[in-house]
One Martini backbone bead per residue (centre of mass of N, CA, C, O) as a GRO file, in nm:
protein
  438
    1UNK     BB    1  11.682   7.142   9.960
    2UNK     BB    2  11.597   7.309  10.263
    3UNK     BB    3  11.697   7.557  10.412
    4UNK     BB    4  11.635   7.556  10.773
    5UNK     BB    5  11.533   7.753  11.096
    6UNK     BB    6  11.550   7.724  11.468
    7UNK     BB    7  11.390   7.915  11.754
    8UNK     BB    8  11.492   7.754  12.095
    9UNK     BB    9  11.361   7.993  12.374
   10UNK     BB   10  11.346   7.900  12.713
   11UNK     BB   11  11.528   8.191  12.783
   12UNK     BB   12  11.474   8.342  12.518
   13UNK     BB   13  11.543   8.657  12.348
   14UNK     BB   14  11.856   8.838  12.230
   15UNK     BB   15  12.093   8.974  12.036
   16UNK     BB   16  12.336   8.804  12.178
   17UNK     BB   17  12.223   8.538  12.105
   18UNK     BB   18  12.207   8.509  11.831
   19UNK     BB   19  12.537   8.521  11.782
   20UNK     BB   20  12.605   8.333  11.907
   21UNK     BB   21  12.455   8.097  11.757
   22UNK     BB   22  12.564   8.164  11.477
   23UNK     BB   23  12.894   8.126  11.547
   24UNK     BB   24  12.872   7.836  11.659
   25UNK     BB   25  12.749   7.756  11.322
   26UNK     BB   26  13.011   7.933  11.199
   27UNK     BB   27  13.022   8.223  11.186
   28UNK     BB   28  13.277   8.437  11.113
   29UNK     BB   29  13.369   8.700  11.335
   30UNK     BB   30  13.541   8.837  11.066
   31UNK     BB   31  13.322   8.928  10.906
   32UNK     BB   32  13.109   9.087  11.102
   33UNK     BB   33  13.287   9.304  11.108
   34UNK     BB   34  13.352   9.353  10.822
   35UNK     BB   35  13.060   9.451  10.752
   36UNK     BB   36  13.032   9.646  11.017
   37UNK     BB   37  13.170   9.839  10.938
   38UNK     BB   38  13.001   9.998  10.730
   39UNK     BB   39  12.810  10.144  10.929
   40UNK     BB   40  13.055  10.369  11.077
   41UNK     BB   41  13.063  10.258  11.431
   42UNK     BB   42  13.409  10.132  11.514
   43UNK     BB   43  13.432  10.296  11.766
   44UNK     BB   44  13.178  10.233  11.968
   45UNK     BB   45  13.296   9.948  11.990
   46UNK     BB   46  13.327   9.579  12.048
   47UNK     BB   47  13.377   9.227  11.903
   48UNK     BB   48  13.334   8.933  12.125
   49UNK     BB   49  13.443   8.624  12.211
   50UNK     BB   50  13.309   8.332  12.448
   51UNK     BB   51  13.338   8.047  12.603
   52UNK     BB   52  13.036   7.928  12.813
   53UNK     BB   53  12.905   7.855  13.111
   54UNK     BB   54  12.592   7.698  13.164
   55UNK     BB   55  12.504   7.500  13.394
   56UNK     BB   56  12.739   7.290  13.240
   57UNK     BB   57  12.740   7.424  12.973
   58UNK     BB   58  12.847   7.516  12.629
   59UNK     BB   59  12.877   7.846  12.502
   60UNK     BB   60  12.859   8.144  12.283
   61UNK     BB   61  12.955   8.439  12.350
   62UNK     BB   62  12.889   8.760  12.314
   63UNK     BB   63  13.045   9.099  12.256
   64UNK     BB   64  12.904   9.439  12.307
   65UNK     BB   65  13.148   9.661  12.342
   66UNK     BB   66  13.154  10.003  12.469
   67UNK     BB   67  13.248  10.257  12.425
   68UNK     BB   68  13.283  10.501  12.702
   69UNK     BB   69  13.362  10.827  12.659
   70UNK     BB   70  13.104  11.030  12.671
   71UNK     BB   71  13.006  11.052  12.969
   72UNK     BB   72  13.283  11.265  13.018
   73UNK     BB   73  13.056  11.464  12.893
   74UNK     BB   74  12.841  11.626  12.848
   75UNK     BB   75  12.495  11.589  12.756
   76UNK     BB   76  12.475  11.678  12.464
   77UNK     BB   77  12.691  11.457  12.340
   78UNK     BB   78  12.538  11.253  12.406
   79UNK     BB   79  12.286  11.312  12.244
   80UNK     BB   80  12.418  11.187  11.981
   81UNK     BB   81  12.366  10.852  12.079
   82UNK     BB   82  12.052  10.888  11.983
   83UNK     BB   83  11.880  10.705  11.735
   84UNK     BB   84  11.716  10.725  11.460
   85UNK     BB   85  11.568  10.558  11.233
   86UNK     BB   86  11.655  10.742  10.953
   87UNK     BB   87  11.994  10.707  11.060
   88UNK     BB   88  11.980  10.384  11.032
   89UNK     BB   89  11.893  10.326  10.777
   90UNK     BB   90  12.126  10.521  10.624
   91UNK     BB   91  12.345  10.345  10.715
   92UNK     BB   92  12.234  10.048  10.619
   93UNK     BB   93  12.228  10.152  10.287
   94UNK     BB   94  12.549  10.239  10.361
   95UNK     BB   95  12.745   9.970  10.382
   96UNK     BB   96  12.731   9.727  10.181
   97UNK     BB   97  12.518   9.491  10.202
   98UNK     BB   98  12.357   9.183  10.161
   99UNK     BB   99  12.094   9.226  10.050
  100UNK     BB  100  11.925   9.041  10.258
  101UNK     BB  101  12.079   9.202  10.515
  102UNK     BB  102  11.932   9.462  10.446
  103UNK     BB  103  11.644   9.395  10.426
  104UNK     BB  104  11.615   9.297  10.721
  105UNK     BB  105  11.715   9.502  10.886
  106UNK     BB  106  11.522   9.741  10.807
  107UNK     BB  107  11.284   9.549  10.920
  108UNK     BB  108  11.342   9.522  11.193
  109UNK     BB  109  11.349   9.832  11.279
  110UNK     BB  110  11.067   9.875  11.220
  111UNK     BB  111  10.942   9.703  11.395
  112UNK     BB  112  11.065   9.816  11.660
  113UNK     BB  113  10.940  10.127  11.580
  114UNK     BB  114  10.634  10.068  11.584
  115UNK     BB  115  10.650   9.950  11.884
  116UNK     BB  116  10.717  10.232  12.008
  117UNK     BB  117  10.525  10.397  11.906
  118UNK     BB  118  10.288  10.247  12.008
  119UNK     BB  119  10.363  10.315  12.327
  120UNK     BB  120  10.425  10.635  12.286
  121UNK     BB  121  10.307  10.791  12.077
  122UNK     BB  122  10.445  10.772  11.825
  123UNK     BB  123  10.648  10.762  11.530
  124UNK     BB  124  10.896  10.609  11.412
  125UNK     BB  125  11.045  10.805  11.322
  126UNK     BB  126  11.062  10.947  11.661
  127UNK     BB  127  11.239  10.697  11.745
  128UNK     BB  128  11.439  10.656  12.009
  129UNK     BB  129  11.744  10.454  12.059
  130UNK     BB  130  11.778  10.385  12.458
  131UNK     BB  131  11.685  10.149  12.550
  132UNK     BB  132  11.862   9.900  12.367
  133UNK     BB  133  12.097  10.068  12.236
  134UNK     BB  134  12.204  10.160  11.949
  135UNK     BB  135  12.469   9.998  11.898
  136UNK     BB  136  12.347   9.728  12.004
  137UNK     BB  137  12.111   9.686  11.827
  138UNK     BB  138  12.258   9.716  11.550
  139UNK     BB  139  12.477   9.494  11.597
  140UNK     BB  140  12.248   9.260  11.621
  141UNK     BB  141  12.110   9.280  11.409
  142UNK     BB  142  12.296   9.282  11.192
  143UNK     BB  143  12.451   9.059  11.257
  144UNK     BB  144  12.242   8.858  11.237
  145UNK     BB  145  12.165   8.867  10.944
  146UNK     BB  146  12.417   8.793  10.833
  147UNK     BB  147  12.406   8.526  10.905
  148UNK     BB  148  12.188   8.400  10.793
  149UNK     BB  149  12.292   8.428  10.504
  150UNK     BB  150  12.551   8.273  10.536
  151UNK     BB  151  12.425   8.020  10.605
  152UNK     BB  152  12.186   7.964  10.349
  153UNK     BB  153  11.878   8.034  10.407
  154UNK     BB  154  11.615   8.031  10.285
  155UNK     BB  155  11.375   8.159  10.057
  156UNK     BB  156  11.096   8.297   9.977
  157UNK     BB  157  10.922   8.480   9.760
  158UNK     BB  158  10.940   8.741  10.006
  159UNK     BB  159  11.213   8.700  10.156
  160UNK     BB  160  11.170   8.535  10.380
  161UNK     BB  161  11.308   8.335  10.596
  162UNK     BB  162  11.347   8.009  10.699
  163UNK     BB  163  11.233   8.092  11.005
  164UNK     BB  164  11.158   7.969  11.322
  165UNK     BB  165  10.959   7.974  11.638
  166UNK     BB  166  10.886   7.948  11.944
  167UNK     BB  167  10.759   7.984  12.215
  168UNK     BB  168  10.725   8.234  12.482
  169UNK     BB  169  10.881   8.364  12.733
  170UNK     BB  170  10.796   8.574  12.972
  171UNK     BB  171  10.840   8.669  13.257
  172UNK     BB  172  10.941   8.897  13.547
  173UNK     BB  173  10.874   9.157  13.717
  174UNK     BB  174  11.152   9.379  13.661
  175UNK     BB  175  11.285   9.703  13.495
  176UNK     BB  176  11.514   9.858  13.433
  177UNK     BB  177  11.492  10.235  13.299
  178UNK     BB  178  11.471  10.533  13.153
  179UNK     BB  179  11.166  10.551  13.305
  180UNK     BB  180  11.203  10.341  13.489
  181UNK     BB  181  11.053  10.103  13.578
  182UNK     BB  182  10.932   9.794  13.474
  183UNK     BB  183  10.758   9.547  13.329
  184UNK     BB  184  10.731   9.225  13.283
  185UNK     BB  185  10.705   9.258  12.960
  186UNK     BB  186  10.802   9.498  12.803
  187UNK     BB  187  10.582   9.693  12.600
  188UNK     BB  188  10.761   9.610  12.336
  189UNK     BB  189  10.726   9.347  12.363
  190UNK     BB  190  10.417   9.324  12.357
  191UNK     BB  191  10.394   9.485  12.084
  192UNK     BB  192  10.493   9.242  11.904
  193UNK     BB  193  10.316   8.968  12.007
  194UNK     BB  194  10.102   9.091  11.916
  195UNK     BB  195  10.136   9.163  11.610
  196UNK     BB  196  10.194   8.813  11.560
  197UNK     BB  197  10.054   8.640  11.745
  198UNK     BB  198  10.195   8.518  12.000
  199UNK     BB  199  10.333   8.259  12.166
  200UNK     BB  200  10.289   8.233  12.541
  201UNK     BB  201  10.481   8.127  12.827
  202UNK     BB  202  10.565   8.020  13.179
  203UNK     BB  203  10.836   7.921  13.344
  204UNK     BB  204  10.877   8.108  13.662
  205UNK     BB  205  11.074   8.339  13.570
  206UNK     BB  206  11.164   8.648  13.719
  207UNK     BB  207  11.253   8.834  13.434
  208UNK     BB  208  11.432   8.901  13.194
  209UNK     BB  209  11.413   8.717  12.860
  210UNK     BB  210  11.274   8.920  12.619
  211UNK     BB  211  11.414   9.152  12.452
  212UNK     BB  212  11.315   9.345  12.209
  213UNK     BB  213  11.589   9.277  12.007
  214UNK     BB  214  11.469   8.968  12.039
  215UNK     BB  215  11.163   8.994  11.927
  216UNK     BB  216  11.209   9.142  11.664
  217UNK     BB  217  11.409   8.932  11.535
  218UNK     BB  218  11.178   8.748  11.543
  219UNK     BB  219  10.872   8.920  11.477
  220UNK     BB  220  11.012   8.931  11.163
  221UNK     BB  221  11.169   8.657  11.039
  222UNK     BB  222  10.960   8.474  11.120
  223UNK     BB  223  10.689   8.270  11.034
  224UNK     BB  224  10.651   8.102  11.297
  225UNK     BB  225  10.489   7.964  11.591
  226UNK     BB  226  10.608   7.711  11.737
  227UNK     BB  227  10.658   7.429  11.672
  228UNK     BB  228  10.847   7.272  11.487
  229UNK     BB  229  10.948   7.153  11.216
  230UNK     BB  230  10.988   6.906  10.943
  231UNK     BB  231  11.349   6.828  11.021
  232UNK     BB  232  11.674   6.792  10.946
  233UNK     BB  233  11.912   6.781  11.196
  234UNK     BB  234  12.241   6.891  11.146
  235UNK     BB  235  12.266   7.156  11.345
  236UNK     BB  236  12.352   7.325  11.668
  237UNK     BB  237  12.347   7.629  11.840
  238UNK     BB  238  12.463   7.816  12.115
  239UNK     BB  239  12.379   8.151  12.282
  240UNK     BB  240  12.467   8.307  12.568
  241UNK     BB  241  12.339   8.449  12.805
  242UNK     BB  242  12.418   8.666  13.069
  243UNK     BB  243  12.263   8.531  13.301
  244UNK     BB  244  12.182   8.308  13.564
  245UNK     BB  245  11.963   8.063  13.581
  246UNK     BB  246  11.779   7.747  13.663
  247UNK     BB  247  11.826   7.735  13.338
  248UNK     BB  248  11.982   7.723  13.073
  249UNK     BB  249  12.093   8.054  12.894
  250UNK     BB  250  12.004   7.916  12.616
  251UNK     BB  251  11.996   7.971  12.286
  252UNK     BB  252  11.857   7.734  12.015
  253UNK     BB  253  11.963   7.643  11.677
  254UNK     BB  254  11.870   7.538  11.421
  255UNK     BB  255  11.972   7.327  11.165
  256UNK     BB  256  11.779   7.248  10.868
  257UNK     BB  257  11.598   7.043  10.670
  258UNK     BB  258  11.302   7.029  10.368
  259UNK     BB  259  11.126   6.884  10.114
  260UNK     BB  260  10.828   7.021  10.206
  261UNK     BB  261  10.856   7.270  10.302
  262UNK     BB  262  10.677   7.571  10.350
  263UNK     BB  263  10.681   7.919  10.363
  264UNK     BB  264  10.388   7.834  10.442
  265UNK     BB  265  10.123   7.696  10.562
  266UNK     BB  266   9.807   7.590  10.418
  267UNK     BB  267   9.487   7.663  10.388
  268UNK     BB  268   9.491   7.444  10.208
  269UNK     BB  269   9.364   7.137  10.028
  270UNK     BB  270   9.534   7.254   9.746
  271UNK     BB  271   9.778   7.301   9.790
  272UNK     BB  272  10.116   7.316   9.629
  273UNK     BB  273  10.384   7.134   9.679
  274UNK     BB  274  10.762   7.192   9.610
  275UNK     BB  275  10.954   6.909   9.481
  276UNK     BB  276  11.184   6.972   9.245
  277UNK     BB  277  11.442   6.886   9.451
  278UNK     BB  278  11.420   6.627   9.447
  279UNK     BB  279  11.589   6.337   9.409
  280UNK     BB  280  11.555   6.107   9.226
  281UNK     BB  281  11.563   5.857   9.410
  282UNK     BB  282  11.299   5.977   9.506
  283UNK     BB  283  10.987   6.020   9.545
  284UNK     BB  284  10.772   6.175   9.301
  285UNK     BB  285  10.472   6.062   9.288
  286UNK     BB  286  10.400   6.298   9.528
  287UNK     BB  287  10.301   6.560   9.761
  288UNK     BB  288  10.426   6.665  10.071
  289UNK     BB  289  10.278   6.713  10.367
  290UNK     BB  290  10.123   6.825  10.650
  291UNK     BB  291   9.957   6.677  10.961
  292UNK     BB  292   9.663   6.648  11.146
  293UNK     BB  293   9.562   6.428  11.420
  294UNK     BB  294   9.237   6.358  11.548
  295UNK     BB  295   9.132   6.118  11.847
  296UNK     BB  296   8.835   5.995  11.965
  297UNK     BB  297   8.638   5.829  12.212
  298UNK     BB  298   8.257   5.756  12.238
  299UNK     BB  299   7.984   5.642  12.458
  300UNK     BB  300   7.798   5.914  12.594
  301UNK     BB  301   7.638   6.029  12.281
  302UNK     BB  302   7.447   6.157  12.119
  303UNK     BB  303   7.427   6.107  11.792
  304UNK     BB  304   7.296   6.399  11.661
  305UNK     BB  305   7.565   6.569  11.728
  306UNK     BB  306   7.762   6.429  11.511
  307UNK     BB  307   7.645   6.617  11.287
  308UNK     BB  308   7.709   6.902  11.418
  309UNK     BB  309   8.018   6.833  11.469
  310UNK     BB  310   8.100   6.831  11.148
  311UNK     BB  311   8.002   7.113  11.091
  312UNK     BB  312   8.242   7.230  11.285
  313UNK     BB  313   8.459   7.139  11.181
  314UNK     BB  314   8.470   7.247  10.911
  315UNK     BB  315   8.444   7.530  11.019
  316UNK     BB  316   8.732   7.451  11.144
  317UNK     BB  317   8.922   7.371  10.930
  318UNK     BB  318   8.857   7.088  10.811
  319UNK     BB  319   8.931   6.840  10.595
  320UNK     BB  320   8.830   6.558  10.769
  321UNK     BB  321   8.579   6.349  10.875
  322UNK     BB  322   8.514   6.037  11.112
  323UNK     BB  323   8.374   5.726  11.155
  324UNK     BB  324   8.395   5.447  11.409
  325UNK     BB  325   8.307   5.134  11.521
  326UNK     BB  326   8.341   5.060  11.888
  327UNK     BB  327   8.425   4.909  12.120
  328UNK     BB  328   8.390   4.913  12.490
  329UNK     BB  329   8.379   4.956  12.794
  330UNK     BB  330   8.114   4.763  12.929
  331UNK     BB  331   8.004   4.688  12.629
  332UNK     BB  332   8.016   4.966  12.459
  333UNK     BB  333   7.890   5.136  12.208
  334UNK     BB  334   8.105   5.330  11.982
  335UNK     BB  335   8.319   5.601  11.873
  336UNK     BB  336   8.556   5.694  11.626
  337UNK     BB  337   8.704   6.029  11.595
  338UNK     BB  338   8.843   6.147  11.302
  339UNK     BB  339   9.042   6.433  11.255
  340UNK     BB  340   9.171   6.632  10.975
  341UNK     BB  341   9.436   6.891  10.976
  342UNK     BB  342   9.573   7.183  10.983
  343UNK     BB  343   9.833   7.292  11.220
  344UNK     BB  344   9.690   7.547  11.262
  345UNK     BB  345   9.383   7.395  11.332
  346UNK     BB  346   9.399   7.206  11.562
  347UNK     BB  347   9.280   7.426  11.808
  348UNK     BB  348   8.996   7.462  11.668
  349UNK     BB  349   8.905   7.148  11.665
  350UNK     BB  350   8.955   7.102  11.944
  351UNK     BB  351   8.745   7.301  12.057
  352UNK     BB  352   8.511   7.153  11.933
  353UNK     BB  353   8.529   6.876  12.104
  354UNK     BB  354   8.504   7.020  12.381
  355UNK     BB  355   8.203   7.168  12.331
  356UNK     BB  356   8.034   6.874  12.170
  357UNK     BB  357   8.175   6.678  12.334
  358UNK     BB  358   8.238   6.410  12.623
  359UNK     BB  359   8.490   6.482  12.593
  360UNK     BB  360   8.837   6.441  12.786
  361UNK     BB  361   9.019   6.333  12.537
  362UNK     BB  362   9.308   6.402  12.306
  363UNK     BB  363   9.447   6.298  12.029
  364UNK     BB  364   9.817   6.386  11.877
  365UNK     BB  365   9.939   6.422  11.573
  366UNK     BB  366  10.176   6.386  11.335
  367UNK     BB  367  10.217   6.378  10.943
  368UNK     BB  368  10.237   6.261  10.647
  369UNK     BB  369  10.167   6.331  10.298
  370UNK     BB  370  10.035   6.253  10.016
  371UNK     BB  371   9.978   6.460   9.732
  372UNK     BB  372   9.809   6.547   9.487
  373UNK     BB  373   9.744   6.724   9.226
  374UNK     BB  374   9.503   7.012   9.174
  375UNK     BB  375   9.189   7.082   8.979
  376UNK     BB  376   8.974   7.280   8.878
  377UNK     BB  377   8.684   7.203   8.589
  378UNK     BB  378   8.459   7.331   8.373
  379UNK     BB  379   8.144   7.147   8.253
  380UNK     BB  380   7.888   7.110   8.024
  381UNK     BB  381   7.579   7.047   8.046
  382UNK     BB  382   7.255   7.043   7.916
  383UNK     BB  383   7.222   7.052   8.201
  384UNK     BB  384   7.456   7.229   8.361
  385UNK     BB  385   7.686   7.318   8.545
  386UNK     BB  386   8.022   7.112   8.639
  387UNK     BB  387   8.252   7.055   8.801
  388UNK     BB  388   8.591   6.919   8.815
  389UNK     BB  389   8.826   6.737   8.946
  390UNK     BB  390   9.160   6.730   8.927
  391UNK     BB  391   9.435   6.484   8.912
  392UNK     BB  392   9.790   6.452   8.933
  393UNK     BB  393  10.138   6.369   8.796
  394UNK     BB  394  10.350   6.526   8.791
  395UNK     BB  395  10.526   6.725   8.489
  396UNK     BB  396  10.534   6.889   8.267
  397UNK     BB  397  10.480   6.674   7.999
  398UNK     BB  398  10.464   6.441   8.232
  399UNK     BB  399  10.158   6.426   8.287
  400UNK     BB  400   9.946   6.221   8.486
  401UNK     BB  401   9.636   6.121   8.521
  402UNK     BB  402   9.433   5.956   8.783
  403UNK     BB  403   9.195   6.213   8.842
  404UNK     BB  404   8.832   6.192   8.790
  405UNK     BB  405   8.582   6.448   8.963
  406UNK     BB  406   8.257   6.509   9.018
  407UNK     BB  407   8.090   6.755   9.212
  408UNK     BB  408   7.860   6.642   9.401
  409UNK     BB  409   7.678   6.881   9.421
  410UNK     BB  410   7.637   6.959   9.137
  411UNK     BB  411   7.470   6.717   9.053
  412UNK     BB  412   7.258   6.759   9.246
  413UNK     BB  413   7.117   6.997   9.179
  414UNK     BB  414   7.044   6.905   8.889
  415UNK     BB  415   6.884   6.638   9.003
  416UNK     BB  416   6.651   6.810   9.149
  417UNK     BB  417   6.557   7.014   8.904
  418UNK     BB  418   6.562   6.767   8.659
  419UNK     BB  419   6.468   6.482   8.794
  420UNK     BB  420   6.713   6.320   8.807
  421UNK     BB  421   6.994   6.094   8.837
  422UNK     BB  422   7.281   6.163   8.972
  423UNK     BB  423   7.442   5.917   8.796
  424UNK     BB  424   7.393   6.093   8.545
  425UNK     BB  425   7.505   6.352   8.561
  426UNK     BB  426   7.776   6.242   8.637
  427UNK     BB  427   7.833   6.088   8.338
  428UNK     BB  428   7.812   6.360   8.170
  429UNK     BB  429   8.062   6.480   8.276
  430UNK     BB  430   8.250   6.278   8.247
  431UNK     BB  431   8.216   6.277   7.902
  432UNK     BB  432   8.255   6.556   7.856
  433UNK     BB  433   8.551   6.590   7.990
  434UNK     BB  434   8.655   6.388   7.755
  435UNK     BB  435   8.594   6.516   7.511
  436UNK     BB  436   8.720   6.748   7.543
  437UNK     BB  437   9.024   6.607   7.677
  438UNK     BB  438   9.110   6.359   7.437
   0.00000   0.00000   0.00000
């Protein structure tokens, strides 16, 4: 089982909304003192919790109270506490945090200064932070991190956490900082969701809802944005922002499991989903992935736009494309159109149905499919080479082959070439490649 995270964020994410939700799903608050004490820098906060009502429901607040003596000195003195990437780096890098926490904490800090920097008009390196608070922000972040580790959610091979995360809310109005008046979304968050193309809409709330520290911290461990994926929900945390909204000011972690879940989704349908972890008792004989089906009724299109329409959606890749004979209303012959692809791709299928034919609306499933593994192998026919698509079951040394088909195209180019009937060509491709491998 992979255990998996997500980030649905209706009031959007800032770095005390994360610890806030961490801490609900069982994170110990003194473990992160404790760990974030390594940072050297526990005398200029203080991180506390407490349960609060937002709207009637109740979440989990941190505060994170700066120690706030400096203000009583020059402006000199106060300008210590600016500080720039390369020192929070190197903080971080000497606190001896848990590997994963100590690699995202730089990750994240990274992505925030690289958007700050491209702001700015300025290098990472010389990006200093006072927009959201050097302390705040150290803490916010590195104490995610921490979080998330302790958790125990899995990694891909790149090391990234398999947390996913919702579309955000804009927000809007304005927000002081140090530059003074600034338009909601800040131009850091907003060239943080350019930097991942975050999907992106407006709830009418006209505030500060995603702030810096937390769109960095999604918009650098988060694999994907949009709908959930396909998981089993264990427990769901509840983080606490800080003024009252109206709708409840809550961001919500999900924690659950996911048996065929990737790092990431595959844009091929050859992509094969990694089952090793399924226990006996379940199904092992193929492995799952997700897929989306789009399905509309058409009744009053030229037939010949429909071979236009198959190759349009092919080329938005679409995996299968297909039609049934339809009887409709008014005793109407149509057709039932349906398109299958992967849900990355589902957007651009559908945008295809809606400017190539005379559809109104366009239904959307998400289903599980099972699917063999297989792979492509060449092999020598009298008149040319021809592919030929091999798929199994199971794992090295009980592999078990169950299907063998040579492509069609190659069959048929050498069929034209050679005069030859396309079923020769095949029976001759599936002969060589059983003499091959018998």
């Amino acid at each position: 089982m992979n255990k998996i995270a997500y980030l649905q964020c209706p009031t959007g994410i800032s770095g005390d909304m994360c610890l806030g939700a961490l801490v609900s799903l069982g994170v110990p608050v003194e473990y992160l003192i404790e760990k974030l004490n390594g940072l050297g820098i526990e005398q200029e906060y203080q991180l506390r919790t407490e349960l609060v009502q937002r709207n009637g429901q109740q979440a989990t607040k941190v505060h994170v109270d700066l120690v706030d003596d400096h203000h009583h000195h020059d402006r000199e003195h106060s300008h210590h506490h600016t500080r720039h990437l390369p020192e929070i780096e190197e903080m971080i890098i000497k606190a001896g945090l848990p590997a994963w926490a100590e690699a995202w904490s730089l990750a994240v800090f990274q992505q925030l200064a690289v958007a700050e920097g491209a702001v700015h008009g300025i290098a990472p390196e010389k990006v200093h932070f006072h927009e959201v608070g050097a302390v705040d922000a150290i803490v916010d972040i590195v104490g995610t991190c921490l979080g998330l580790d302790w958790l125990g959610i899995e990694s891909n091979e790149e090391g990234w956490p398999l947390l996913y995360c919702s579309a955000f809310p804009t927000g809007g109005g304005t927000v002081r900082a140090a530059h003074g008046q600034m338009a909601v979304p800040v131009p850091a968050v907003l060239k943080l969701w350019e930097m991942r193309g975050c999907p992106v809409y407006s709830n009418g709330i006209d505030r500060e809802l995603v702030t810096p520290t937390g769109a960095a911290i999604a918009t650098t461990l988060a694999r994907d944005f949009g709908s959930p994926p396909a998981i089993t929900i264990k427990q769901v945390g509840l983080g606490a922002g800080t003024i009252n909204l109206p709708i409840p000011n809550i961001l919500r972690l999900w924690l659950g499991e996911s048996v065929s879940l990737q790092s990431n989704f595959s844009n091929s349908e050859d992509t094969i989903v990694n089952l090793e972890n399924l226990s006996d008792s379940e199904d092992t004989t193929a492995n799952l992935e997700t897929i989306s089906v789009l399905e509309t009724q058409i009744d009053d299109l030229n037939p010949q736009a429909i071979g236009y329409v198959f190759e349009a959606l092919f080329a938005a890749g679409a995996v299968d494309v297909f039609t049934q004979a339809i009887g409709m209303k008014k005793s109407r012959p149509g057709i039932l159109l349906t398109v299958i692809c992967h849900p990355e791709n589902l957007l651009s299928c559908e945008a295809v149905l809606f400017s190539e034919t005379t559809t109104l609306g366009i239904r959307r499933t998400t289903q599980q499919r099972a699917i063999l593994q297989r792979e492509i192998q060449q092999v020598e026919t009298e008149y040319g080479k021809v592919r030929v698509k091999i798929a199994w079951n199971g794992q090295s040394p009980e592999k078990v082959i169950v299907n063998v088909q040579p492509e069609y195209e190659d069959c048929a180019e050498l069929a034209r070439k050679h005069n030859i009937p396309w079923r020769e060509i095949q029976r001759l491709a599936l002969q060589r490649w059983y003499l091959v491998n018998g």
